mmCIF file of C-alpha atoms in Angstrom:
data_model
loop_
_atom_site.group_PDB
_atom_site.id
_atom_site.type_symbol
_atom_site.label_atom_id
_atom_site.label_comp_id
_atom_site.label_asym_id
_atom_site.label_seq_id
_atom_site.Cartn_x
_atom_site.Cartn_y
_atom_site.Cartn_z
ATOM 1 C CA MET A 1 28.075 -56.178 -25.200
ATOM 2 C CA LYS A 2 26.196 -54.186 -22.572
ATOM 3 C CA SER A 3 26.277 -50.377 -22.652
ATOM 4 C CA ASN A 4 26.266 -48.415 -19.417
ATOM 5 C CA SER A 5 24.554 -45.109 -20.171
ATOM 6 C CA LYS A 6 24.237 -42.795 -17.215
ATOM 7 C CA GLY A 7 23.135 -39.619 -18.996
ATOM 8 C CA PHE A 8 20.024 -38.176 -20.599
ATOM 9 C CA THR A 9 19.121 -38.818 -24.191
ATOM 10 C CA LEU A 10 18.723 -35.967 -26.641
ATOM 11 C CA ILE A 11 14.964 -36.559 -26.798
ATOM 12 C CA GLU A 12 14.631 -36.241 -23.019
ATOM 13 C CA LEU A 13 16.588 -32.985 -23.008
ATOM 14 C CA LEU A 14 14.481 -31.562 -25.846
ATOM 15 C CA ALA A 15 11.276 -32.553 -24.032
ATOM 16 C CA VAL A 16 12.401 -30.684 -20.911
ATOM 17 C CA ILE A 17 13.336 -27.613 -22.974
ATOM 18 C CA VAL A 18 9.933 -27.628 -24.698
ATOM 19 C CA ILE A 19 8.110 -27.938 -21.368
ATOM 20 C CA LEU A 20 10.101 -25.038 -19.900
ATOM 21 C CA ALA A 21 9.402 -22.914 -22.987
ATOM 22 C CA VAL A 22 5.651 -23.545 -22.672
ATOM 23 C CA ILE A 23 5.726 -22.622 -18.987
ATOM 24 C CA ALA A 24 7.648 -19.428 -19.816
ATOM 25 C CA LEU A 25 5.136 -18.503 -22.534
ATOM 26 C CA ILE A 26 2.261 -18.932 -20.106
ATOM 27 C CA ALA A 27 3.899 -17.179 -17.146
ATOM 28 C CA THR A 28 5.349 -14.113 -18.916
ATOM 29 C CA PRO A 29 2.040 -12.315 -19.685
ATOM 30 C CA LEU A 30 0.784 -13.036 -16.172
ATOM 31 C CA ILE A 31 3.891 -11.556 -14.599
ATOM 32 C CA MET A 32 3.799 -8.527 -16.895
ATOM 33 C CA GLY A 33 0.137 -7.968 -15.985
ATOM 34 C CA VAL A 34 0.976 -8.005 -12.288
ATOM 35 C CA ILE A 35 3.793 -5.511 -12.853
ATOM 36 C CA ASP A 36 1.510 -3.184 -14.854
ATOM 37 C CA ASP A 37 -1.200 -3.372 -12.182
ATOM 38 C CA ALA A 38 1.365 -2.516 -9.513
ATOM 39 C CA ARG A 39 2.520 0.513 -11.511
ATOM 40 C CA LYS A 40 -1.049 1.716 -11.997
ATOM 41 C CA GLY A 41 -1.784 1.287 -8.302
ATOM 42 C CA SER A 42 1.344 3.205 -7.408
ATOM 43 C CA ALA A 43 0.383 6.060 -9.725
ATOM 44 C CA LYS A 44 -3.137 6.191 -8.256
ATOM 45 C CA ASN A 45 -1.779 6.274 -4.728
ATOM 46 C CA GLY A 46 0.649 9.031 -5.686
ATOM 47 C CA ALA A 47 -2.159 11.102 -7.208
ATOM 48 C CA TYR A 48 -4.337 10.531 -4.141
ATOM 49 C CA GLY A 49 -1.484 11.648 -1.883
ATOM 50 C CA TYR A 50 -0.995 14.750 -4.000
ATOM 51 C CA VAL A 51 -4.692 15.636 -3.793
ATOM 52 C CA LYS A 52 -4.710 15.195 -0.022
ATOM 53 C CA ALA A 53 -1.554 17.302 0.323
ATOM 54 C CA MET A 54 -3.160 20.060 -1.754
ATOM 55 C CA GLU A 55 -6.304 19.951 0.378
ATOM 56 C CA ASN A 56 -4.220 20.285 3.532
ATOM 57 C CA THR A 57 -2.194 23.127 2.039
ATOM 58 C CA ILE A 58 -5.321 24.995 0.992
ATOM 59 C CA ALA A 59 -6.898 24.559 4.415
ATOM 60 C CA THR A 60 -3.741 25.723 6.179
ATOM 61 C CA GLU A 61 -3.363 28.770 3.930
ATOM 62 C CA MET A 62 -7.018 29.662 4.320
ATOM 63 C CA ILE A 63 -6.729 29.593 8.102
ATOM 64 C CA LYS A 64 -3.520 31.645 8.087
ATOM 65 C CA ARG A 65 -4.865 34.241 5.698
ATOM 66 C CA PHE A 66 -8.255 34.480 7.360
ATOM 67 C CA HIS A 67 -6.599 35.765 10.533
ATOM 68 C CA GLN A 68 -4.684 38.388 8.536
ATOM 69 C CA LEU A 69 -7.720 39.872 6.782
ATOM 70 C CA LYS A 70 -8.392 43.561 7.290
ATOM 71 C CA THR A 71 -10.956 44.474 4.630
ATOM 72 C CA LYS A 72 -13.983 42.987 2.928
ATOM 73 C CA GLN A 73 -12.140 43.094 -0.418
ATOM 74 C CA GLN A 74 -9.397 40.847 0.972
ATOM 75 C CA LEU A 75 -12.025 38.400 2.196
ATOM 76 C CA GLU A 76 -13.648 38.286 -1.250
ATOM 77 C CA LYS A 77 -10.266 37.713 -2.884
ATOM 78 C CA LEU A 78 -9.497 34.886 -0.473
ATOM 79 C CA TYR A 79 -12.901 33.344 -1.145
ATOM 80 C CA LEU A 80 -12.278 33.474 -4.905
ATOM 81 C CA ILE A 81 -8.910 31.720 -4.477
ATOM 82 C CA HIS A 82 -10.641 29.092 -2.369
ATOM 83 C CA VAL A 83 -13.335 28.501 -4.999
ATOM 84 C CA VAL A 84 -10.764 28.128 -7.790
ATOM 85 C CA MET A 85 -8.597 25.706 -5.800
ATOM 86 C CA MET A 86 -11.554 23.594 -4.735
ATOM 87 C CA GLY A 87 -12.733 23.498 -8.338
ATOM 88 C CA LEU A 88 -9.343 22.135 -9.403
ATOM 89 C CA LEU A 89 -9.422 19.530 -6.671
ATOM 90 C CA LEU A 90 -12.937 18.479 -7.660
ATOM 91 C CA GLN A 91 -11.771 18.068 -11.261
ATOM 92 C CA VAL A 92 -8.899 15.839 -10.142
ATOM 93 C CA GLN A 93 -11.268 13.746 -8.032
ATOM 94 C CA TRP A 94 -13.746 13.475 -10.917
ATOM 95 C CA ILE A 95 -10.967 12.308 -13.218
ATOM 96 C CA ARG A 96 -9.894 9.693 -10.673
ATOM 97 C CA ARG A 97 -13.457 8.365 -10.339
ATOM 98 C CA ASN A 98 -14.050 8.266 -14.099
ATOM 99 C CA GLN A 99 -10.701 6.979 -15.335
ATOM 100 C CA SER A 100 -12.225 3.967 -17.074
ATOM 101 C CA ILE A 101 -14.688 6.133 -19.026
ATOM 102 C CA ILE A 102 -11.957 8.577 -20.025
ATOM 103 C CA LYS A 103 -9.672 5.751 -21.103
ATOM 104 C CA GLU A 104 -12.471 4.143 -23.131
ATOM 105 C CA ARG A 105 -13.302 7.415 -24.903
ATOM 106 C CA HIS A 106 -9.610 8.023 -25.617
ATOM 107 C CA GLN A 107 -9.289 4.576 -27.185
ATOM 108 C CA ILE A 108 -12.358 5.170 -29.341
ATOM 109 C CA ALA A 109 -11.005 8.563 -30.438
ATOM 110 C CA THR A 110 -7.662 7.074 -31.466
ATOM 111 C CA LEU A 111 -9.278 4.423 -33.695
#
């Protein structure tokens, strides 16, 4: 008696499932890493945009206020505001440049 089997055996199906599981185990961390990198890049770009917007705002305000000055005291006050704002912007830029060092120190401190 001859049997006509036109389907897959259980062993073949299990082999395919195991192969797919291995591929999923390999691909998942790679995909998650790409997603995390994209999020970090987006955050960096957002921070950079914020810094540039603040620089433009400061420059615009300085120009507007400079034309409205009437006394030396007002000029000194405006200069002080400028120094403080530029100091904040420099701190943000320093943090952006040294993120890896800050992250490393934070990890050491949490150990």
